[in-house]
Structures are given as structure tokens and as C-alpha cells.
Short mmCIF file of C-alpha atoms and ligand atoms in Angstrom, two decimals:
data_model
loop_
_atom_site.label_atom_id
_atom_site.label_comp_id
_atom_site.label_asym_id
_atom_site.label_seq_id
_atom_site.Cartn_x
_atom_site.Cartn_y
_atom_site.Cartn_z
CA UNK A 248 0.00 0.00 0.00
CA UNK A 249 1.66 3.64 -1.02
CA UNK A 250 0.56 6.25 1.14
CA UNK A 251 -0.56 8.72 -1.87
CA UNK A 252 -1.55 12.01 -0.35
CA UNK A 253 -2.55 10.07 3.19
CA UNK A 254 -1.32 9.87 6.70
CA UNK A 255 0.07 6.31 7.44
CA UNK A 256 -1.81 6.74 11.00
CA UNK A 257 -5.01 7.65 9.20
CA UNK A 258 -4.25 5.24 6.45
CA UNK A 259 -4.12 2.37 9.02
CA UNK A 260 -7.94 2.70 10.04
CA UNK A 261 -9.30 2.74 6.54
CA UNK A 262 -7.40 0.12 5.51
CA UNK A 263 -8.90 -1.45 8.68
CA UNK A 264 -12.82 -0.65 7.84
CA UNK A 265 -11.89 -1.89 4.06
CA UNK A 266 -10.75 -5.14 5.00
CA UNK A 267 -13.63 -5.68 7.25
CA UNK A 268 -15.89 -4.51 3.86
CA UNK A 269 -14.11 -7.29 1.83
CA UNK A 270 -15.98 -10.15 1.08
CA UNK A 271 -12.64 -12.16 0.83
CA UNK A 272 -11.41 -13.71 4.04
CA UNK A 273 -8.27 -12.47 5.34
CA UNK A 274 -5.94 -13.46 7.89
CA UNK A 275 -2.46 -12.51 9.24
CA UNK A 276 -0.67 -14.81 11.59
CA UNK A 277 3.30 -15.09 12.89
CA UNK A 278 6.10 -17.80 12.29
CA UNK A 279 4.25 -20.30 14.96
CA UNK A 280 0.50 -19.99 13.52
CA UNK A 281 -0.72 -17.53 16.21
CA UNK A 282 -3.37 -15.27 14.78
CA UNK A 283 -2.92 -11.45 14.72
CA UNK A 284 -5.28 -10.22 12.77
CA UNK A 285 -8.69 -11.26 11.29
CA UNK A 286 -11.24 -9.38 9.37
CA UNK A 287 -14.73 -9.47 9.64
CA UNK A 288 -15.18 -11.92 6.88
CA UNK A 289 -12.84 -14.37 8.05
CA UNK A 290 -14.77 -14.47 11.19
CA UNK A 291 -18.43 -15.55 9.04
CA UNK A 292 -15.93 -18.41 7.06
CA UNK A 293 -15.57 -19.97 10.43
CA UNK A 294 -18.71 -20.06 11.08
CA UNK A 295 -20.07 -21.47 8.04
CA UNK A 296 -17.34 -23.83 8.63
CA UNK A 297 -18.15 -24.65 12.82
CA UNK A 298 -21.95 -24.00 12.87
CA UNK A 299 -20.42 -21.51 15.52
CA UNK A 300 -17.36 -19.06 16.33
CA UNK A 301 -15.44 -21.39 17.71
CA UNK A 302 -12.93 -20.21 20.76
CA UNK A 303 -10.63 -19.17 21.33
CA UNK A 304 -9.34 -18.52 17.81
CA UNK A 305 -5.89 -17.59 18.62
CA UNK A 306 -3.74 -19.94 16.30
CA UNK A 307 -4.61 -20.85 12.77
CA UNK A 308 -5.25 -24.70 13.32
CA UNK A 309 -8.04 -23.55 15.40
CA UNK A 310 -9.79 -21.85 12.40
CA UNK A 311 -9.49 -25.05 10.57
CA UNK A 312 -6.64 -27.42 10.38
CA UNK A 313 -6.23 -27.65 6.55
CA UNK A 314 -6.53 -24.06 6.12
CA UNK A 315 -3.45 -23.68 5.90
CA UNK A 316 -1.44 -26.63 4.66
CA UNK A 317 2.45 -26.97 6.27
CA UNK A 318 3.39 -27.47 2.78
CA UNK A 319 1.94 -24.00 1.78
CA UNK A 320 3.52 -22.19 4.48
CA UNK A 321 6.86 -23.86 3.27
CA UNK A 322 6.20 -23.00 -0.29
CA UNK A 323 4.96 -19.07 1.13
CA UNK A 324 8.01 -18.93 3.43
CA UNK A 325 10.42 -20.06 0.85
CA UNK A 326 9.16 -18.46 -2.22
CA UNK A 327 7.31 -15.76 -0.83
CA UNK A 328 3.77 -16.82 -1.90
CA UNK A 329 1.62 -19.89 -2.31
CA UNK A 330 -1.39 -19.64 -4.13
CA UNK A 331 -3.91 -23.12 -4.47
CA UNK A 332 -7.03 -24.48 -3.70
CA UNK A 333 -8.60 -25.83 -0.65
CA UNK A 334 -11.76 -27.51 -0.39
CA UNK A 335 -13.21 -27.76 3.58
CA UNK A 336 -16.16 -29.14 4.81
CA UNK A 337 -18.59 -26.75 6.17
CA UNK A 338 -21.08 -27.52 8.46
CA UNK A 339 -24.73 -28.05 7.88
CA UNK A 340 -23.88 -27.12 3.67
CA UNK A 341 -24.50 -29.58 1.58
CA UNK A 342 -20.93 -29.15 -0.15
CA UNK A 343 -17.52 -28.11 0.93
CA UNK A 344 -16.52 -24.67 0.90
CA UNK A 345 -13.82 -24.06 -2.21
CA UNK A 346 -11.44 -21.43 -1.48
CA UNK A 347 -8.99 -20.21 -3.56
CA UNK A 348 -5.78 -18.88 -1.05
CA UNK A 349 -2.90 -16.66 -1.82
CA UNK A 350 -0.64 -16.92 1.20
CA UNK A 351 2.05 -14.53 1.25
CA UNK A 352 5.66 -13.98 3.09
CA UNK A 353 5.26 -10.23 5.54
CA UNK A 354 7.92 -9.06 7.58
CA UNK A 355 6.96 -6.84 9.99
CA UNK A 356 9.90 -4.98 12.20
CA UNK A 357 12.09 -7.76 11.40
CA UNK A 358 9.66 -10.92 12.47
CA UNK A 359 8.40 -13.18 9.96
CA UNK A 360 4.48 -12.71 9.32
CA UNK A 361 2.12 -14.39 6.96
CA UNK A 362 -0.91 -12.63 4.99
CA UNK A 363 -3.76 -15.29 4.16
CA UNK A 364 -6.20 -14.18 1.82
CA UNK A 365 -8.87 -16.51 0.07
CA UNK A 366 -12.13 -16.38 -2.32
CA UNK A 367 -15.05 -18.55 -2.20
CA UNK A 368 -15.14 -20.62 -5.88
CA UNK A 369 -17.79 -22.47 -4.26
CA UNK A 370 -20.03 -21.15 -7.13
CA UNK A 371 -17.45 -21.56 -9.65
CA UNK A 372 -17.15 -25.07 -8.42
CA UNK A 373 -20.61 -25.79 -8.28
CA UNK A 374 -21.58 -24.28 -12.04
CA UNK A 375 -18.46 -26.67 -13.16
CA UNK A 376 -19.69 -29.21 -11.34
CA UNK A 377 -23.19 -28.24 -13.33
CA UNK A 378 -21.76 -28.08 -16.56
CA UNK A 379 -20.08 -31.47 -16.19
CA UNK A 380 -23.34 -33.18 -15.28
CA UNK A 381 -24.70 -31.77 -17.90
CA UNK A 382 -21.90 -32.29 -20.60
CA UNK A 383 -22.37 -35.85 -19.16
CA UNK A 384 -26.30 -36.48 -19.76
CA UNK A 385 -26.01 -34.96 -23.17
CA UNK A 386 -23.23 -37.78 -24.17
CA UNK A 387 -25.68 -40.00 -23.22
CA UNK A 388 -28.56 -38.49 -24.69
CA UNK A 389 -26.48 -38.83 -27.65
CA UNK A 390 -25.14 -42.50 -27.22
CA UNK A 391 -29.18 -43.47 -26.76
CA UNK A 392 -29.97 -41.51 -29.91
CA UNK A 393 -27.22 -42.65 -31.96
CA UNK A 394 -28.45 -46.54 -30.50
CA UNK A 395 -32.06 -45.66 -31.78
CA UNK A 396 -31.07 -44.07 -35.26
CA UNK A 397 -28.39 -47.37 -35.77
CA UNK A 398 -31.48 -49.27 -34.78
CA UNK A 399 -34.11 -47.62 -37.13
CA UNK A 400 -31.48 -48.43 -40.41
CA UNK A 401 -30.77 -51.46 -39.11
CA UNK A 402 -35.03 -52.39 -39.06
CA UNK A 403 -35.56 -50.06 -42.38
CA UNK A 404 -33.08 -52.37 -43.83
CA UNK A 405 -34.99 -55.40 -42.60
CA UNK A 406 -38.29 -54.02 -43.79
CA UNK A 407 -37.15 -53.45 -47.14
CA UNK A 408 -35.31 -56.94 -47.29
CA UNK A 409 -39.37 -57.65 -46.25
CA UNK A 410 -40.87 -56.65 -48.68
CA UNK A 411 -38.63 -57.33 -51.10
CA UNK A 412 -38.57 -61.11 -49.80
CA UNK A 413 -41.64 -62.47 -52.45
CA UNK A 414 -39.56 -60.47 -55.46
CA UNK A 415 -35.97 -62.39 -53.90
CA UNK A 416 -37.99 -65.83 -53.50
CA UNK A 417 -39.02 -65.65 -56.92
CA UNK A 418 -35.55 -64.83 -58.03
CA UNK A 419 -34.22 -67.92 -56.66
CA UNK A 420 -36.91 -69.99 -57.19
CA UNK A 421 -36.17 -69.71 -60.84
CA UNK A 422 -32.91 -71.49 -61.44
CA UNK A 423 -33.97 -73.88 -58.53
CA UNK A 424 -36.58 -74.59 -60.82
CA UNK A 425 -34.73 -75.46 -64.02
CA UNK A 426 -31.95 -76.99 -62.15
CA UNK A 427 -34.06 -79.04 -60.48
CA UNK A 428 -36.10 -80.26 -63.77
CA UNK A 429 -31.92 -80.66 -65.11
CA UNK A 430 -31.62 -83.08 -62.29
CA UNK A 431 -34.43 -85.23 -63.99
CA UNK A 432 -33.16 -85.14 -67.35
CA UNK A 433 -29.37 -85.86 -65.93
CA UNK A 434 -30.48 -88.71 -64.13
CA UNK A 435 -32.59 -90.31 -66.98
CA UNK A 436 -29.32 -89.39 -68.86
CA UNK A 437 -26.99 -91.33 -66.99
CA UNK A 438 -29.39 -94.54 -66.51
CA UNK A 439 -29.43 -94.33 -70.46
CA UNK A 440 -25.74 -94.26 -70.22
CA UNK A 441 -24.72 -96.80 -67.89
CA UNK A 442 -27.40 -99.40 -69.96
CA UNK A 443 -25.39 -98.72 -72.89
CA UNK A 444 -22.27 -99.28 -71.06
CA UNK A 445 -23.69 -102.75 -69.81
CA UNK A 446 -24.24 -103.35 -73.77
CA UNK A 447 -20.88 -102.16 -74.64
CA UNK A 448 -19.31 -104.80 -72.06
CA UNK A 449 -21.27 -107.74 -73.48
CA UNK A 450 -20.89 -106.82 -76.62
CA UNK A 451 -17.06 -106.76 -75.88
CA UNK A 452 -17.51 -110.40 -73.98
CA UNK A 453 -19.43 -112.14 -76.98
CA UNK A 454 -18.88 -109.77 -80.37
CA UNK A 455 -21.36 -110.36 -83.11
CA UNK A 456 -23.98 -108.79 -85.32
CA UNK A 457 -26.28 -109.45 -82.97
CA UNK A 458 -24.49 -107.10 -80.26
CA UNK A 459 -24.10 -104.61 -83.05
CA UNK A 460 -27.05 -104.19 -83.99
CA UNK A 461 -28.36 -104.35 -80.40
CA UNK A 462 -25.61 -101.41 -79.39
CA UNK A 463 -27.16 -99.21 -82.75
CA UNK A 464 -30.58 -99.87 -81.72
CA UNK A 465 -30.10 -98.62 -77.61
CA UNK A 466 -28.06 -95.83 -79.06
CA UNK A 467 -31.01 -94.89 -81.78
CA UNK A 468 -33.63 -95.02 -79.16
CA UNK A 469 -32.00 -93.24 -76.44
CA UNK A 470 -30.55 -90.41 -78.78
CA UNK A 471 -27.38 -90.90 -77.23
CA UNK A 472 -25.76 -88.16 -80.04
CA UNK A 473 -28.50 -85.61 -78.76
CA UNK A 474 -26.93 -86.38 -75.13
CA UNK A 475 -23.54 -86.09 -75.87
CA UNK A 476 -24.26 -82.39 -77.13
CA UNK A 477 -27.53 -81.91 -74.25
CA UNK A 478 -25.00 -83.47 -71.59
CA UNK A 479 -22.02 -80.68 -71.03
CA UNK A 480 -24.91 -78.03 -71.99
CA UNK A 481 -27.05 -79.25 -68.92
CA UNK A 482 -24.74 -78.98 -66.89
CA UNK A 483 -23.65 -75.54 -66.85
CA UNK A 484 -26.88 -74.04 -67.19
CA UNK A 485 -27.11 -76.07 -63.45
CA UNK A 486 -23.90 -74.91 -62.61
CA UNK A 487 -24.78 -70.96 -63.56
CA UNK A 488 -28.45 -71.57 -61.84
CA UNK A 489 -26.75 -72.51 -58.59
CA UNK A 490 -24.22 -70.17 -58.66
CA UNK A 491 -27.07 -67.55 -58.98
CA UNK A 492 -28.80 -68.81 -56.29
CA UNK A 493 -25.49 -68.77 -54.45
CA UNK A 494 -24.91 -65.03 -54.81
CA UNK A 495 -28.08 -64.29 -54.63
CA UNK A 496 -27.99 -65.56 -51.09
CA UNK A 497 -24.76 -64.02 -50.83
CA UNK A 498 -26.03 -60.25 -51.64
CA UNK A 499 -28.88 -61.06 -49.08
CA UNK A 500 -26.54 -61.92 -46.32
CA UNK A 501 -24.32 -58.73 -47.39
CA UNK A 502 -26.89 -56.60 -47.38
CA UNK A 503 -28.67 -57.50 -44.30
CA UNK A 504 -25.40 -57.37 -42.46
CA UNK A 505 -25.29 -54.55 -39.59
CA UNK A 506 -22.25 -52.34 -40.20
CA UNK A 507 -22.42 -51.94 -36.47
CA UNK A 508 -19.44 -53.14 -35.08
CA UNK A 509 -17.49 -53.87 -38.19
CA UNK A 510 -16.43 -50.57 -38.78
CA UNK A 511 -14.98 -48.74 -41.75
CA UNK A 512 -13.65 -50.74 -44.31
CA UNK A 513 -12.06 -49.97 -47.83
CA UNK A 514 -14.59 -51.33 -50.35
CA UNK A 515 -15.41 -51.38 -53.87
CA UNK A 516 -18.73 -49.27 -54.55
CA UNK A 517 -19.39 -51.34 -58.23
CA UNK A 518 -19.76 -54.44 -56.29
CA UNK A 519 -22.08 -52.62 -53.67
CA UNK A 520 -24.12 -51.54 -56.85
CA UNK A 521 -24.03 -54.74 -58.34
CA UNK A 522 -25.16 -56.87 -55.43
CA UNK A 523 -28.08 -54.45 -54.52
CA UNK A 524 -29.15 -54.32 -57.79
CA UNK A 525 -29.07 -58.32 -57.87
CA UNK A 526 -31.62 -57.91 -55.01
CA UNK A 527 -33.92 -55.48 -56.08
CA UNK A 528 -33.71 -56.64 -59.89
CA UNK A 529 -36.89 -58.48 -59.42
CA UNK A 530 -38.60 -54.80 -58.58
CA UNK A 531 -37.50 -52.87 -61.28
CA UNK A 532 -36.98 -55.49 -64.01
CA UNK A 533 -40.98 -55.19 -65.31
CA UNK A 534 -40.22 -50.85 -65.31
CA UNK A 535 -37.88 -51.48 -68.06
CA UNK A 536 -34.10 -51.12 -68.63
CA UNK A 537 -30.69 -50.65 -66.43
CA UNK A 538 -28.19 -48.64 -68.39
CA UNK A 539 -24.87 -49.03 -66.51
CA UNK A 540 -22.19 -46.71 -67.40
CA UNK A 541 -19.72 -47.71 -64.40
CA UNK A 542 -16.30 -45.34 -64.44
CA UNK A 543 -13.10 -45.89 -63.08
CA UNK A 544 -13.26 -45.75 -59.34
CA UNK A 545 -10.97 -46.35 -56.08
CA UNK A 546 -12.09 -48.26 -53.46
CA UNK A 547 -13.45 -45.94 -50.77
CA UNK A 548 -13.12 -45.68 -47.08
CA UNK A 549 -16.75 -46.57 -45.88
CA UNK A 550 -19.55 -48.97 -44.34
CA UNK A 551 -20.92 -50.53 -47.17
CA UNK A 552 -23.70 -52.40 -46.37
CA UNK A 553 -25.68 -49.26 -45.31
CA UNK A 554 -24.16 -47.24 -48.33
CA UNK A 555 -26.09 -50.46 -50.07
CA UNK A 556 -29.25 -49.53 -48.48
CA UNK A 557 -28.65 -46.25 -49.75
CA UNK A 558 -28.48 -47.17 -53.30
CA UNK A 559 -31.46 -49.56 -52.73
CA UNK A 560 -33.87 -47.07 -51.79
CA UNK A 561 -32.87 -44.53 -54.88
CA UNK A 562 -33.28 -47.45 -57.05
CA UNK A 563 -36.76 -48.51 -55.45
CA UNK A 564 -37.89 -44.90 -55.58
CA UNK A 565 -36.52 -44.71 -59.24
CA UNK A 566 -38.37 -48.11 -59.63
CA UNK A 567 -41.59 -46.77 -58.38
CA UNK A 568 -41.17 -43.22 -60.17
CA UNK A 569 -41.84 -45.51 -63.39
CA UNK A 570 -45.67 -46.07 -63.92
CA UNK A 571 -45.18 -48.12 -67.19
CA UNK A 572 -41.94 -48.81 -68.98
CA UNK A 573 -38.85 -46.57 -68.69
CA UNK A 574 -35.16 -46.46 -68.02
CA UNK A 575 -32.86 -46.07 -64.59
CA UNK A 576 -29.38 -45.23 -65.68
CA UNK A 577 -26.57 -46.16 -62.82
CA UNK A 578 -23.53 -44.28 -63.71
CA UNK A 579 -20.08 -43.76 -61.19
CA UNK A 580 -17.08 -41.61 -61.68
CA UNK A 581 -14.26 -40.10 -60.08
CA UNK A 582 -12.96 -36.73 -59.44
CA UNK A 583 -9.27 -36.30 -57.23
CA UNK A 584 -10.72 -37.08 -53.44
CA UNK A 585 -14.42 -37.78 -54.31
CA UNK A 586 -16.38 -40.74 -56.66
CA UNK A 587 -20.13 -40.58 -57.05
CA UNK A 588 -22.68 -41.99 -57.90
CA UNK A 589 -25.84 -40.97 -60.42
CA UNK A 590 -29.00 -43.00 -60.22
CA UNK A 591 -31.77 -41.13 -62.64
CA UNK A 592 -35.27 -42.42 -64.07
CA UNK A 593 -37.45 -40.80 -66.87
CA UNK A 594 -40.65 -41.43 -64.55
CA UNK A 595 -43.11 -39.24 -62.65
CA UNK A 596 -40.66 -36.32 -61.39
CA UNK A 597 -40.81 -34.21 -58.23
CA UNK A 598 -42.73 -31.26 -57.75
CA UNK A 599 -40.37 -28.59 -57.37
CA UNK A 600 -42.82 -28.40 -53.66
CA UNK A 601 -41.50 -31.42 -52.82
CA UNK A 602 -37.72 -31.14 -53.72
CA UNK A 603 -37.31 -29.30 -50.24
CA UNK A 604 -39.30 -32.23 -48.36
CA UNK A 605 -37.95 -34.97 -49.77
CA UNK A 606 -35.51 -35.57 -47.12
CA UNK A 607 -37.75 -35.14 -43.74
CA UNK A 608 -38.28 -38.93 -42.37
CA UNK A 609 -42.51 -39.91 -42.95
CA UNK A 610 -42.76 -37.34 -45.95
CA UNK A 611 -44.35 -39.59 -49.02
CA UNK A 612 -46.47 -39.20 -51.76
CA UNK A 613 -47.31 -42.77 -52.45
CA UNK A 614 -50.32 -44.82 -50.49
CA UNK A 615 -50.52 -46.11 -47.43
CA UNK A 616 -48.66 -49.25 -46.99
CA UNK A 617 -46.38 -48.68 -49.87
CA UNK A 618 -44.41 -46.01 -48.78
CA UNK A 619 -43.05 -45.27 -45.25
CA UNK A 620 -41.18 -41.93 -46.06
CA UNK A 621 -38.09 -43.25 -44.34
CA UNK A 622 -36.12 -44.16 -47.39
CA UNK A 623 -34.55 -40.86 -48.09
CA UNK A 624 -34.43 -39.75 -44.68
CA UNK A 625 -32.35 -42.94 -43.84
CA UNK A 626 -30.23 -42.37 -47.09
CA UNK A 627 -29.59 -38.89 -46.15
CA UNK A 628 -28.15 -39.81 -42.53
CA UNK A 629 -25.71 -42.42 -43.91
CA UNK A 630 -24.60 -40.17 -46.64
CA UNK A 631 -23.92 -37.08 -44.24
CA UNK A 632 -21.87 -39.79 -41.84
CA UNK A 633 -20.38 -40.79 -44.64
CA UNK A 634 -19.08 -37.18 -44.75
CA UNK A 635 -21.02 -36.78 -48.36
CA UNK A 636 -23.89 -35.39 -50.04
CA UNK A 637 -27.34 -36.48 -51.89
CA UNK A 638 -27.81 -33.81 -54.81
CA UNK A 639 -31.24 -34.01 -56.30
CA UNK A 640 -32.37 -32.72 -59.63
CA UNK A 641 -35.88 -33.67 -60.97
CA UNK A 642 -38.33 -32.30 -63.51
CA UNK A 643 -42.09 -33.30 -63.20
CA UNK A 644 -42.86 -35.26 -66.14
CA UNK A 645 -39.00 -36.29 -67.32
CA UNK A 646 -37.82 -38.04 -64.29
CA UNK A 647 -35.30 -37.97 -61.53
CA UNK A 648 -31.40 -38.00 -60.90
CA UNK A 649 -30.12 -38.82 -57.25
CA UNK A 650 -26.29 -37.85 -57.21
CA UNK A 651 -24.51 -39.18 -54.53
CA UNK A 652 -20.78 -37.64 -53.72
CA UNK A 653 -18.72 -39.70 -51.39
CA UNK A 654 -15.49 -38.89 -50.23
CA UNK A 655 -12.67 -41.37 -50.96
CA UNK A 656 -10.92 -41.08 -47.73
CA UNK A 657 -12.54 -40.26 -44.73
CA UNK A 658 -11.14 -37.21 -42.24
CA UNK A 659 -9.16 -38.99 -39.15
CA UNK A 660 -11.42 -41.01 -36.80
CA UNK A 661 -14.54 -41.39 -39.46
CA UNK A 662 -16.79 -43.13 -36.57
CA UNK A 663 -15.52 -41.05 -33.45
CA UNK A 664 -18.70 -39.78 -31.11
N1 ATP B 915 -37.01 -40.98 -58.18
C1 ATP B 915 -38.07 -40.34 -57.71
N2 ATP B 915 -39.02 -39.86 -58.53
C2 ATP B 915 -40.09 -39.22 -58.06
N3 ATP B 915 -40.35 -38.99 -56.75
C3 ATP B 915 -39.44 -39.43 -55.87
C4 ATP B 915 -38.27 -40.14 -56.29
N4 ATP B 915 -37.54 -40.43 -55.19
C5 ATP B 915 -38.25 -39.95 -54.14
N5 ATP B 915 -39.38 -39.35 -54.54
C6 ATP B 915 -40.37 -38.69 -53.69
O1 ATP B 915 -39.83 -38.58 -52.39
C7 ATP B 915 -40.71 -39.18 -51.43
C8 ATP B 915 -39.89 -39.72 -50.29
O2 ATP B 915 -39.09 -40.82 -50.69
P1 ATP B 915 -38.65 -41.88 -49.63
O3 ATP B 915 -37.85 -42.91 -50.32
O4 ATP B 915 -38.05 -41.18 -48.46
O5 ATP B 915 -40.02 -42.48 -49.12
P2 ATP B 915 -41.01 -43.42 -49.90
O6 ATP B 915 -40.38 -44.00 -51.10
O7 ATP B 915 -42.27 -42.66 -50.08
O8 ATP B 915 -41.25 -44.56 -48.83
P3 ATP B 915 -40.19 -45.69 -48.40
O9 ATP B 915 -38.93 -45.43 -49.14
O10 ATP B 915 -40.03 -45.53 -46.93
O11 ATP B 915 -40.84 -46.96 -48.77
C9 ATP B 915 -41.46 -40.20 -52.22
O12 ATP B 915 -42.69 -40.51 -51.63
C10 ATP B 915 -41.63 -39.49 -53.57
O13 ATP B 915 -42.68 -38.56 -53.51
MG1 MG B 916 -38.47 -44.90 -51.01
#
């Protein structure tokens, strides 16, 4: 304190009435912890922290024994000052007190003194306390929310695969069917076969005319030179209808896959395409043609099976955008860190109305119990954690194109919370 234009002796009383105004507790005690001086507010800290003013109150201890910490008064008496934190139970208050303590090094005519001034952070303490909580119930909040949005794909997905299940049955029933009805033929076939083989053998055992003409007349009456072509030819159309069944199967487990779990992988997108178009082929087959024009693409950094449910439900609303007989076209390219991917249709269109509403979960134009309204909506959510975009261009009457930019590599930590 400089003495300005002020006496020291007046000086020494207001400086007395201000420290009894401070709010801040303040203390000044000597080399072995007896008190000299308190002010006013120190005196209401010890009560808060007794219940009562405690007495007598002549050494610091007696105040509270961790207000002052030996190893603070070593730091203070060493260095001068010692600022910290101390946290003491108070009485009858729910929480401790928080003070915040500078504790400096006086001298006073030559003997060592200490100055102890604090500030209640209680409320600090408490509104971090607060925020914490809160910062706490919102990361759950979000965990539960991120649960129920991984759940609603995961059941969208399911429902789809649903009702696509009669249009999938049907696609498999179909080469079961012929290769099944190849089965019958193969195994009338090989009876043939092995009865000519038992001819050949006797024939071989006892030669003749007789076995000759025998051997021409099995061979006339079985065809066997039809079989020898029919034969290999049978057998590969089996071979191709199982193998169709096979990745048929294959797609369906693919697709129906949770990505939960599995993470982020580095996959091709034309396969993706391909195998989701193998599943929903039996939708959009009757509204006419796939044109394909796949580019050049790298394999990207992403969760494909829901990037497959992605391109499902463009496809199925291109699909259903088709009242009679048009044309989806399914092209891909690449440009530096991006690929994309264009699905359009030359059906119904979207009024320019809708364009804007597209996107929000339950909007749909189409009856009840066709359409849920969730297809986009999912779409959307997968695209933007995908860290990409769904651009939409339509004009009532001409049809549709869904453009789907997806970045190659994803920024560090693609799944973090
Ligand atoms: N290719 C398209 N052509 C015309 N309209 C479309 C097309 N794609 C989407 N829409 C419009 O956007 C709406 C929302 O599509 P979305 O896929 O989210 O739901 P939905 O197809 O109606 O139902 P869901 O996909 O849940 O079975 C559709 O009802 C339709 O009006
Ligand atoms: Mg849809």
C-alpha cells in the first residue's frame, strides 16, 4: 500500500474498515500460527465452517486445520507466496466450501508474518460441477440416440429386405426350378448311359452282329448323339443356376449385415451396386431397362452395407417413379478425393414443392402401406456420416437424378462420437 496524499496513522484505520468490507477472508498470523489479525469476513468463514465461532481462535489450526497446509507455508516462506485451492467441509452445507488462497511472506519490524487471503469458488465449483453433469447427460442423450437411429437403419433395412422377400424368392426360385427339372433329365441321362455301357461290355464279352445291332438300336432309341451335345450343356446351365442362387444368397446376407461393429472398411462401390441391384432386380426389371455406365473408381473408405441400403432405396424410388416402362441409368465416376454416384429415371418427377421435403423422415407421396417416407431420410443420414452429399435434380414429367458424392478417404477417426 503507497501512502498517496494520506497519513500512514489515518491510512491504518481505513485500511482497517476496508478489509472488514471485503468479502474475501483475510488473515495474518506469525512464524508459529498464532493469529494477529482477522477481518470481519474471516470471522463468518468460520462459522459457516463450525456452525459456531469457535474459541478461542488464537492460532490458525483452530480456524481449521487444513486451512493452511504446512506445505503451503513452506512453499509461502520459501518463495514468498503460495497460491492453491482448498476444499473444507462446512457444516450443515451440503458441499464443501472451495477457497482459492494466496498466502504470502510479511515481515513486519524484522519478524516473519504471513498474509492469508482466500475467495469462495464455491459457485465456480458448483456451475463446473453443473456443466459437467450436464456435458455428461447430453453424451448420453447422444449414445441413446445414436443406438435408436443405428437401430431404425438397421429395421428399415430389414423391412425393405421384407418386402422385397416375395420379389428375392421368386428370383431364386427360378434357377432352382430349371436346375431341379436338369436333375431329372441328368439322371434319366446317366441310366441311359450306364445301360449302354452294360451293352458295350457284353458286346465286348461275346462280339457279333447281334451285339451290333443291339448297341445301334439302344443308341437310336436313347438319342445318345442328342446327349452327348444336351449333356455338357445341362450342366452348366445347373452350374450358372446354382451359382445364382449362391450369390443371390450371398447379396442377401451382405446386405442385411449390420455395419455396427465392423467398422470402416475400404470397399469397392461397383460391387455394392451390383449386389443391390441383384436384389432389387426383381422390382425394377418389369419398369424397363438398367443402363450401366460404371467409371473408373478407387475403393473408398466406408460402411458398405448401409451405403447399399442407400443405393437400394434410390433405385426402389426410381423403380416406383416408373408407372409403365422406362429407363434407370446407374452411372459412377471419379474426381481427385471424391467418386459418385448418379442414379436417374425418366418417370413421374418431383414437384419442385417437394424437392425441399424430400428428405424429412414420414414425408411420401405414395399410399398407405407402400411407402413409409423413411427411405430418403435414412439415405440422407448415412450419406452425411459418410461425410457426403445427396444432390437431387428432378423435372415433373422427365424423371429424376439422385447424385450421390462420397469422399474417398474419410477425415481422421470417421466413426468417433
Ligand atoms: N425418383 C423419384 N421420382 C419421383 N419422386 C421421388 C423419387 N424419389 C423420391 N421421390 C419422392 O420422395 C418421397 C420420399 O421418398 P422416400 O424414399 O423417403 O419415401 P417413400 O419412397 O415414399 O417410402 P419408403 O422409401 O419408406 O418406402 C417419395 O414418396 C416421392 O414422392
Ligand atoms: Mg423410397
Amino acid at each position: 500500500m503507497r501512502f498517496v496524499n494520506g497519513s500512514r496513522s489515518e491510512g491504518a484505520d481505513l485500511l482497517d474498515s476496508l478489509a472488514d468490507a471485503l468479502h474475501d477472508p483475510m488473515l495474518v498470523f506469525d512464524a508459529g500460527l498464532r493469529v494477529l489479525y482477522a477481518n470481519d469476513a474471516a470471522f463468518q468463514l468460520v462459522a459457516r465452517l463450525h456452525g459456531a465461532t469457535p474459541a478461542p481462535l488464537d492460532v490458525v489450526g483452530a480456524w481449521h486445520p487444513d486451512l493452511v497446509s504446512p506445505a503451503a507455508l513452506a512453499v509461502a516462506a520459501t518463495e514468498g507466496e503460495w497460491v492453491g485451492e482448498v476444499s473444507l467441509p462446512a457444516m450443515s452445507e451440503a458441499h464443501p466450501i472451495a477457497l482459492r488462497v494466496q498466502l504470502v511472506a510479511l515481515r513486519s519490524a524484522g519478524e516473519a508474518r504471513y498474509g492469508f487471503v482466500a475467495r469462495d469458488v464455491s459457485a465456480d465449483h458448483a456451475r463446473r460441477d453443473e456443466l459437467s453433469n450436464r456435458n455428461a447427460e447430453l453424451k448420453e442423450a447422444y449414445r441413446k440416440l445414436k443406438g435408436a437411429q443405428e437401430q431404425l437403419i438397421q429395421s428399415e433395412k430389414l423391412a425393405s429386405i421384407g418386402q422385397l422377400a416375395a420379389g428375392v424368392a421368386h428370383e431364386i426360385n427360378n434357377p432352382i426350378g430349371y436346375v431341379h427339372s436338369n436333375l431329372g433329365t441328368l439322371a434319366d441321362y446317366s441310366r441311359h448311359l450306364l445301360t449302354l455301357i452294360g451293352t458295350y461290355e457284353e458286346a465286348l464279352r461275346s462280339p457279333g452282329p447281334a451285339a451290333t445291332a443291339e448297341i445301334a438300336e439302344l443308341r437310336r432309341r436313347f438319342d445318345i448323339d442328342f446327349v452327348v451335345d444336351d449333356l455338357p450343356a445341362l450342366l452348366s446351365e445347373s452350374r450358372e443356376g446354382i451359382e445364382r442362387v449362391r450369390k443371390i444368397v450371398q447379396d442377401l446376407k451382405d446386405f442385411s449385415r449390420s455395419d455396427r461393429g465392423d467398422g470402416w472398411v475400404v470397399a469397392d462401390i461397383h460391387r455394392g451396386l451390383d449386389s443391390t441391384l441383384n436384389i432389387v432386380w426383381n422390382e425394377i426389371k418389369y419398369k424397363g431397362q438398367i443402363v450401366k455406365s460404371f467409371g473408373d473408381l478407387p475403393a473408398i473408405e466406408c460402411l458398405p452395407s448401409e451405403l447399399n441400403q442407400v443405393f437400394m432405396n434410390i433405385l426402389m424410388n426410381a423403380a416406383q417413379a416408373i408407372s409403365d416402362q422406362g429407363i434407370i441409368t446407374i452411372s459412377t465416376g471419379s474426381d481427385g478425393g471424391h467418386v459418385w454416384v448418379a442414379i436417374g429415371d425418366d418417370g413421374e418427377g418431383i414437384p419442385e414443392t417437394n424437392l425441399l421435403r424430400i428428405f424429412d423422415p414420414f414425408f411420401t407421396t405414395k399410399p398407405v402401406g407402400k411407402g413409409t417416407g423413411l427411405g430418403l431420410a435414412i439415405s440422407y443420414g448415412i450419406v452425411a456420416k459418410h461425410n457426403g452429399r445427396i444432390d437431387v435434380t428432378s423435372t415433373p414429367g422427365q424423371g429424376s437424378m439422385f447424385r450421390i458424392v462420397l469422399p474417398v478417404k474419410q477425415p481422421a477417426a470417421p466413426a468417433a462420437e
